[in-house]
Amino acid sequence: MSDTYNGPDAKQALQNLLEGNKRYIDSSLTHPHQDSVRRQSLSGGQQPFAIVLTCSDSRVPPEIIFDQGLGDLFVIRVAGNIVDDIALGSIEYAAAHLHTPLLMVMGHTKCGAVTATVSGVGVEGHIANIVNKIKPVVNETRNKQGDPVTNAVFALANSVADQLTSSEPVLADLVQSGRLQVVPSVYDVDSGKVEIVS
Ligand SMILES: [Zn+2]
């Protein structure tokens, strides 16, 4: 593995994602970095320019909605785009060892995990672990105006981004020293647009 990162900085990385998303919305995908030349160029190691934590939902594949290819994105997907210790370890690996400068936490509209949590119906088996993790955010946003699921989706992306920004000892240190930028966003499954949450 290469120990030096010489890819785009966080600002450029975010721009790459948003430009790719625009190509996706406009149906002008370029499908970069998806050929054998790229595959072979990565045989010695990877330098992904962005970490993307997002939902497992089949409508939200980061490489497609950001029009990226092999070696571009370090992706963690779990229903509801929440983090446990294993997911956190994956993020820390990319941020600390691969020196990836951008971490995007991307929720999405019509998220089933959030919808289940908002509806309050009982869920079986290990799905309850996901719902329980989302519940505090849903409770915080329950009385806000507008659609409760959409409100919770935005709040959840923010909440998980905050959690990662202050995660000791690895991520908080990288953020404070300017080596990692954490950006929450929400993907609209109807329009295809990724909106940065501010
Ligand atoms: Zn989802």
PDB file of C-alpha atoms and ligand atoms in Angstrom:
ATOM      1  CA  MET A   1       0.000   0.000   0.000  1.00  0.00           C
ATOM      2  CA  SER A   2       1.220   3.464  -0.842  1.00  0.00           C
ATOM      3  CA  ASP A   3       1.671   5.644   2.193  1.00  0.00           C
ATOM      4  CA  THR A   4       1.443   8.929   0.346  1.00  0.00           C
ATOM      5  CA  TYR A   5      -1.791  10.407  -0.863  1.00  0.00           C
ATOM      6  CA  ASN A   6      -1.460  12.683  -3.861  1.00  0.00           C
ATOM      7  CA  GLY A   7      -5.079  12.841  -4.983  1.00  0.00           C
ATOM      8  CA  PRO A   8      -7.505  15.760  -4.779  1.00  0.00           C
ATOM      9  CA  ASP A   9      -7.917  17.697  -1.522  1.00  0.00           C
ATOM     10  CA  ALA A  10     -11.257  17.740   0.329  1.00  0.00           C
ATOM     11  CA  LYS A  11     -12.594  20.749  -1.564  1.00  0.00           C
ATOM     12  CA  GLN A  12     -11.718  19.284  -4.960  1.00  0.00           C
ATOM     13  CA  ALA A  13     -12.987  15.865  -3.860  1.00  0.00           C
ATOM     14  CA  LEU A  14     -16.395  17.348  -3.012  1.00  0.00           C
ATOM     15  CA  GLN A  15     -16.441  19.154  -6.340  1.00  0.00           C
ATOM     16  CA  ASN A  16     -15.654  15.866  -8.129  1.00  0.00           C
ATOM     17  CA  LEU A  17     -18.622  14.241  -6.413  1.00  0.00           C
ATOM     18  CA  LEU A  18     -21.020  17.073  -7.199  1.00  0.00           C
ATOM     19  CA  GLU A  19     -19.898  17.297 -10.821  1.00  0.00           C
ATOM     20  CA  GLY A  20     -20.344  13.532 -11.184  1.00  0.00           C
ATOM     21  CA  ASN A  21     -23.794  13.812  -9.648  1.00  0.00           C
ATOM     22  CA  LYS A  22     -24.684  16.517 -12.154  1.00  0.00           C
ATOM     23  CA  ARG A  23     -23.636  14.242 -15.035  1.00  0.00           C
ATOM     24  CA  TYR A  24     -25.819  11.519 -13.518  1.00  0.00           C
ATOM     25  CA  ILE A  25     -28.841  13.832 -13.222  1.00  0.00           C
ATOM     26  CA  ASP A  26     -28.340  15.072 -16.777  1.00  0.00           C
ATOM     27  CA  SER A  27     -27.935  11.522 -18.135  1.00  0.00           C
ATOM     28  CA  SER A  28     -24.463  12.430 -19.400  1.00  0.00           C
ATOM     29  CA  LEU A  29     -22.494   9.798 -17.477  1.00  0.00           C
ATOM     30  CA  THR A  30     -18.868   9.353 -18.527  1.00  0.00           C
ATOM     31  CA  HIS A  31     -18.313   6.080 -16.590  1.00  0.00           C
ATOM     32  CA  PRO A  32     -14.716   7.031 -15.703  1.00  0.00           C
ATOM     33  CA  HIS A  33     -12.140   4.568 -14.392  1.00  0.00           C
ATOM     34  CA  GLN A  34     -14.041   1.425 -15.256  1.00  0.00           C
ATOM     35  CA  ASP A  35     -11.696  -0.220 -17.744  1.00  0.00           C
ATOM     36  CA  SER A  36      -8.816  -2.703 -17.557  1.00  0.00           C
ATOM     37  CA  VAL A  37      -6.238   0.112 -17.721  1.00  0.00           C
ATOM     38  CA  ARG A  38      -7.621   1.568 -14.522  1.00  0.00           C
ATOM     39  CA  ARG A  39      -7.892  -1.852 -12.901  1.00  0.00           C
ATOM     40  CA  GLN A  40      -4.229  -2.568 -13.629  1.00  0.00           C
ATOM     41  CA  SER A  41      -3.107   0.873 -12.463  1.00  0.00           C
ATOM     42  CA  LEU A  42      -4.602   0.082  -9.065  1.00  0.00           C
ATOM     43  CA  SER A  43      -2.873  -3.261  -8.582  1.00  0.00           C
ATOM     44  CA  GLY A  44      -0.267  -1.668  -6.319  1.00  0.00           C
ATOM     45  CA  GLY A  45      -2.689   0.136  -4.038  1.00  0.00           C
ATOM     46  CA  GLN A  46      -5.623   2.509  -3.752  1.00  0.00           C
ATOM     47  CA  GLN A  47      -6.009   6.236  -3.109  1.00  0.00           C
ATOM     48  CA  PRO A  48      -9.759   6.841  -2.984  1.00  0.00           C
ATOM     49  CA  PHE A  49     -10.520  10.572  -2.813  1.00  0.00           C
ATOM     50  CA  ALA A  50     -13.755  10.224  -0.848  1.00  0.00           C
ATOM     51  CA  ILE A  51     -15.215   7.977   1.813  1.00  0.00           C
ATOM     52  CA  VAL A  52     -18.975   7.608   1.399  1.00  0.00           C
ATOM     53  CA  LEU A  53     -21.126   6.263   4.205  1.00  0.00           C
ATOM     54  CA  THR A  54     -24.590   5.627   2.848  1.00  0.00           C
ATOM     55  CA  CYS A  55     -27.611   3.349   2.977  1.00  0.00           C
ATOM     56  CA  SER A  56     -27.732  -0.213   1.609  1.00  0.00           C
ATOM     57  CA  ASP A  57     -30.869   0.747  -0.347  1.00  0.00           C
ATOM     58  CA  SER A  58     -30.516  -0.555  -3.923  1.00  0.00           C
ATOM     59  CA  ARG A  59     -31.447   2.870  -5.307  1.00  0.00           C
ATOM     60  CA  VAL A  60     -28.388   4.547  -3.766  1.00  0.00           C
ATOM     61  CA  PRO A  61     -25.183   3.145  -5.297  1.00  0.00           C
ATOM     62  CA  PRO A  62     -22.500   5.841  -4.864  1.00  0.00           C
ATOM     63  CA  GLU A  63     -20.361   4.917  -7.873  1.00  0.00           C
ATOM     64  CA  ILE A  64     -23.360   5.375 -10.156  1.00  0.00           C
ATOM     65  CA  ILE A  65     -24.918   8.499  -8.652  1.00  0.00           C
ATOM     66  CA  PHE A  66     -21.509  10.236  -8.519  1.00  0.00           C
ATOM     67  CA  ASP A  67     -20.339   8.791 -11.868  1.00  0.00           C
ATOM     68  CA  GLN A  68     -17.096   7.377 -10.470  1.00  0.00           C
ATOM     69  CA  GLY A  69     -15.160   4.181 -10.986  1.00  0.00           C
ATOM     70  CA  LEU A  70     -12.548   1.824  -9.581  1.00  0.00           C
ATOM     71  CA  GLY A  71     -10.355   3.265  -6.865  1.00  0.00           C
ATOM     72  CA  ASP A  72     -12.346   6.502  -6.502  1.00  0.00           C
ATOM     73  CA  LEU A  73     -14.682   5.910  -3.560  1.00  0.00           C
ATOM     74  CA  PHE A  74     -14.238   4.045  -0.299  1.00  0.00           C
ATOM     75  CA  VAL A  75     -17.803   2.982   0.424  1.00  0.00           C
ATOM     76  CA  ILE A  76     -19.489   1.854   3.618  1.00  0.00           C
ATOM     77  CA  ARG A  77     -23.127   0.887   3.226  1.00  0.00           C
ATOM     78  CA  VAL A  78     -25.490  -0.049   6.011  1.00  0.00           C
ATOM     79  CA  ALA A  79     -29.258   0.360   6.223  1.00  0.00           C
ATOM     80  CA  GLY A  80     -30.001   3.839   7.538  1.00  0.00           C
ATOM     81  CA  ASN A  81     -26.388   5.030   7.014  1.00  0.00           C
ATOM     82  CA  ILE A  82     -25.625   4.690  10.690  1.00  0.00           C
ATOM     83  CA  VAL A  83     -22.324   3.633  12.246  1.00  0.00           C
ATOM     84  CA  ASP A  84     -21.385   0.901  14.653  1.00  0.00           C
ATOM     85  CA  ASP A  85     -17.828   0.095  15.736  1.00  0.00           C
ATOM     86  CA  ILE A  86     -17.122  -2.046  12.681  1.00  0.00           C
ATOM     87  CA  ALA A  87     -18.273   0.620  10.231  1.00  0.00           C
ATOM     88  CA  LEU A  88     -16.324   3.191  12.218  1.00  0.00           C
ATOM     89  CA  GLY A  89     -13.202   1.044  11.914  1.00  0.00           C
ATOM     90  CA  SER A  90     -13.646   0.939   8.130  1.00  0.00           C
ATOM     91  CA  ILE A  91     -13.938   4.729   7.998  1.00  0.00           C
ATOM     92  CA  GLU A  92     -10.908   5.179  10.239  1.00  0.00           C
ATOM     93  CA  TYR A  93      -8.894   2.857   8.003  1.00  0.00           C
ATOM     94  CA  ALA A  94      -9.583   4.963   4.919  1.00  0.00           C
ATOM     95  CA  ALA A  95      -9.118   8.290   6.686  1.00  0.00           C
ATOM     96  CA  ALA A  96      -5.983   7.431   8.667  1.00  0.00           C
ATOM     97  CA  HIS A  97      -4.210   4.862   6.480  1.00  0.00           C
ATOM     98  CA  LEU A  98      -5.301   5.776   2.959  1.00  0.00           C
ATOM     99  CA  HIS A  99      -5.381   9.503   3.843  1.00  0.00           C
ATOM    100  CA  THR A 100      -8.692  10.043   2.084  1.00  0.00           C
ATOM    101  CA  PRO A 101      -9.532  13.726   2.747  1.00  0.00           C
ATOM    102  CA  LEU A 102     -13.340  13.737   2.426  1.00  0.00           C
ATOM    103  CA  LEU A 103     -15.993  11.787   4.317  1.00  0.00           C
ATOM    104  CA  MET A 104     -19.534  12.133   3.043  1.00  0.00           C
ATOM    105  CA  VAL A 105     -22.439  10.862   5.140  1.00  0.00           C
ATOM    106  CA  MET A 106     -25.281  10.465   2.674  1.00  0.00           C
ATOM    107  CA  GLY A 107     -28.848   9.751   3.684  1.00  0.00           C
ATOM    108  CA  HIS A 108     -31.634   9.492   1.139  1.00  0.00           C
ATOM    109  CA  THR A 109     -35.294  10.338   0.779  1.00  0.00           C
ATOM    110  CA  LYS A 110     -37.846   7.558   1.317  1.00  0.00           C
ATOM    111  CA  CYS A 111     -35.337   5.586   3.414  1.00  0.00           C
ATOM    112  CA  GLY A 112     -36.979   2.351   4.593  1.00  0.00           C
ATOM    113  CA  ALA A 113     -34.989   2.235   7.818  1.00  0.00           C
ATOM    114  CA  VAL A 114     -36.070   5.751   8.746  1.00  0.00           C
ATOM    115  CA  THR A 115     -39.651   5.115   7.618  1.00  0.00           C
ATOM    116  CA  ALA A 116     -39.849   2.016   9.833  1.00  0.00           C
ATOM    117  CA  THR A 117     -38.529   4.009  12.776  1.00  0.00           C
ATOM    118  CA  VAL A 118     -40.981   6.867  12.222  1.00  0.00           C
ATOM    119  CA  SER A 119     -43.939   4.465  11.881  1.00  0.00           C
ATOM    120  CA  GLY A 120     -43.068   2.881  15.205  1.00  0.00           C
ATOM    121  CA  VAL A 121     -44.199  -0.595  14.137  1.00  0.00           C
ATOM    122  CA  GLY A 122     -42.349  -3.499  15.676  1.00  0.00           C
ATOM    123  CA  VAL A 123     -39.527  -5.029  13.660  1.00  0.00           C
ATOM    124  CA  GLU A 124     -38.141  -8.522  14.041  1.00  0.00           C
ATOM    125  CA  GLY A 125     -34.679  -9.856  14.719  1.00  0.00           C
ATOM    126  CA  HIS A 126     -31.615  -7.709  14.270  1.00  0.00           C
ATOM    127  CA  ILE A 127     -33.514  -5.041  12.335  1.00  0.00           C
ATOM    128  CA  ALA A 128     -34.449  -3.705  15.768  1.00  0.00           C
ATOM    129  CA  ASN A 129     -30.807  -2.723  16.298  1.00  0.00           C
ATOM    130  CA  ILE A 130     -31.038  -0.365  13.327  1.00  0.00           C
ATOM    131  CA  VAL A 131     -34.357   1.138  14.391  1.00  0.00           C
ATOM    132  CA  ASN A 132     -33.143   1.668  17.960  1.00  0.00           C
ATOM    133  CA  LYS A 133     -30.113   3.535  16.681  1.00  0.00           C
ATOM    134  CA  ILE A 134     -32.254   5.851  14.523  1.00  0.00           C
ATOM    135  CA  LYS A 135     -34.964   6.393  17.146  1.00  0.00           C
ATOM    136  CA  PRO A 136     -33.378   9.316  19.066  1.00  0.00           C
ATOM    137  CA  VAL A 137     -33.141  11.379  15.863  1.00  0.00           C
ATOM    138  CA  VAL A 138     -36.728  10.566  14.933  1.00  0.00           C
ATOM    139  CA  ASN A 139     -37.900  11.607  18.394  1.00  0.00           C
ATOM    140  CA  GLU A 140     -36.062  14.927  18.048  1.00  0.00           C
ATOM    141  CA  THR A 141     -37.683  15.758  14.714  1.00  0.00           C
ATOM    142  CA  ARG A 142     -41.133  14.311  15.312  1.00  0.00           C
ATOM    143  CA  ASN A 143     -42.879  17.633  15.974  1.00  0.00           C
ATOM    144  CA  LYS A 144     -41.277  19.612  13.155  1.00  0.00           C
ATOM    145  CA  GLN A 145     -43.269  20.871  10.217  1.00  0.00           C
ATOM    146  CA  GLY A 146     -43.184  18.912   6.980  1.00  0.00           C
ATOM    147  CA  ASP A 147     -42.779  15.248   6.171  1.00  0.00           C
ATOM    148  CA  PRO A 148     -41.534  13.371   9.259  1.00  0.00           C
ATOM    149  CA  VAL A 149     -39.498  10.850   7.255  1.00  0.00           C
ATOM    150  CA  THR A 150     -37.729  13.521   5.184  1.00  0.00           C
ATOM    151  CA  ASN A 151     -37.095  15.616   8.295  1.00  0.00           C
ATOM    152  CA  ALA A 152     -35.593  12.615  10.065  1.00  0.00           C
ATOM    153  CA  VAL A 153     -33.461  11.692   7.020  1.00  0.00           C
ATOM    154  CA  PHE A 154     -31.847  15.152   6.995  1.00  0.00           C
ATOM    155  CA  ALA A 155     -31.400  15.176  10.772  1.00  0.00           C
ATOM    156  CA  LEU A 156     -29.920  11.684  10.742  1.00  0.00           C
ATOM    157  CA  ALA A 157     -27.278  12.560   8.138  1.00  0.00           C
ATOM    158  CA  ASN A 158     -26.351  15.566  10.273  1.00  0.00           C
ATOM    159  CA  SER A 159     -26.310  13.576  13.467  1.00  0.00           C
ATOM    160  CA  VAL A 160     -24.100  10.800  12.075  1.00  0.00           C
ATOM    161  CA  ALA A 161     -21.743  13.394  10.566  1.00  0.00           C
ATOM    162  CA  ASP A 162     -21.486  15.099  13.972  1.00  0.00           C
ATOM    163  CA  GLN A 163     -20.862  11.770  15.636  1.00  0.00           C
ATOM    164  CA  LEU A 164     -18.022  11.008  13.222  1.00  0.00           C
ATOM    165  CA  THR A 165     -16.530  14.509  13.443  1.00  0.00           C
ATOM    166  CA  SER A 166     -16.135  14.116  17.194  1.00  0.00           C
ATOM    167  CA  SER A 167     -15.195  10.442  17.179  1.00  0.00           C
ATOM    168  CA  GLU A 168     -12.156   9.849  19.411  1.00  0.00           C
ATOM    169  CA  PRO A 169      -9.355   9.188  18.978  1.00  0.00           C
ATOM    170  CA  VAL A 170      -8.852   8.890  15.223  1.00  0.00           C
ATOM    171  CA  LEU A 171     -11.411  10.937  13.289  1.00  0.00           C
ATOM    172  CA  ALA A 172     -11.672  13.883  15.682  1.00  0.00           C
ATOM    173  CA  ASP A 173      -7.913  14.335  15.476  1.00  0.00           C
ATOM    174  CA  LEU A 174      -7.921  14.202  11.669  1.00  0.00           C
ATOM    175  CA  VAL A 175     -10.748  16.740  11.502  1.00  0.00           C
ATOM    176  CA  GLN A 176      -9.120  19.102  13.996  1.00  0.00           C
ATOM    177  CA  SER A 177      -5.818  19.018  12.137  1.00  0.00           C
ATOM    178  CA  GLY A 178      -7.541  19.726   8.828  1.00  0.00           C
ATOM    179  CA  ARG A 179      -6.793  16.373   7.262  1.00  0.00           C
ATOM    180  CA  LEU A 180     -10.410  15.232   7.041  1.00  0.00           C
ATOM    181  CA  GLN A 181     -13.589  17.056   6.159  1.00  0.00           C
ATOM    182  CA  VAL A 182     -16.959  15.521   7.063  1.00  0.00           C
ATOM    183  CA  VAL A 183     -19.929  16.495   4.903  1.00  0.00           C
ATOM    184  CA  PRO A 184     -23.545  15.399   5.464  1.00  0.00           C
ATOM    185  CA  SER A 185     -25.815  15.116   2.439  1.00  0.00           C
ATOM    186  CA  VAL A 186     -29.138  13.718   1.309  1.00  0.00           C
ATOM    187  CA  TYR A 187     -29.802  11.969  -1.990  1.00  0.00           C
ATOM    188  CA  ASP A 188     -33.229  12.453  -3.571  1.00  0.00           C
ATOM    189  CA  VAL A 189     -34.273   9.099  -5.029  1.00  0.00           C
ATOM    190  CA  ASP A 190     -36.705  10.824  -7.417  1.00  0.00           C
ATOM    191  CA  SER A 191     -34.600  13.647  -8.867  1.00  0.00           C
ATOM    192  CA  GLY A 192     -31.217  11.954  -8.433  1.00  0.00           C
ATOM    193  CA  LYS A 193     -29.811  15.083  -6.838  1.00  0.00           C
ATOM    194  CA  VAL A 194     -27.431  15.016  -3.873  1.00  0.00           C
ATOM    195  CA  GLU A 195     -28.032  17.971  -1.584  1.00  0.00           C
ATOM    196  CA  ILE A 196     -25.377  19.049   0.892  1.00  0.00           C
ATOM    197  CA  VAL A 197     -26.890  19.481   4.357  1.00  0.00           C
ATOM    198  CA  SER A 198     -25.735  22.644   6.044  1.00  0.00           C
TER     199      SER A 198
HETATM  200 ZN    ZN B   1     -32.229   3.812   3.309  1.00  0.00          ZN
END
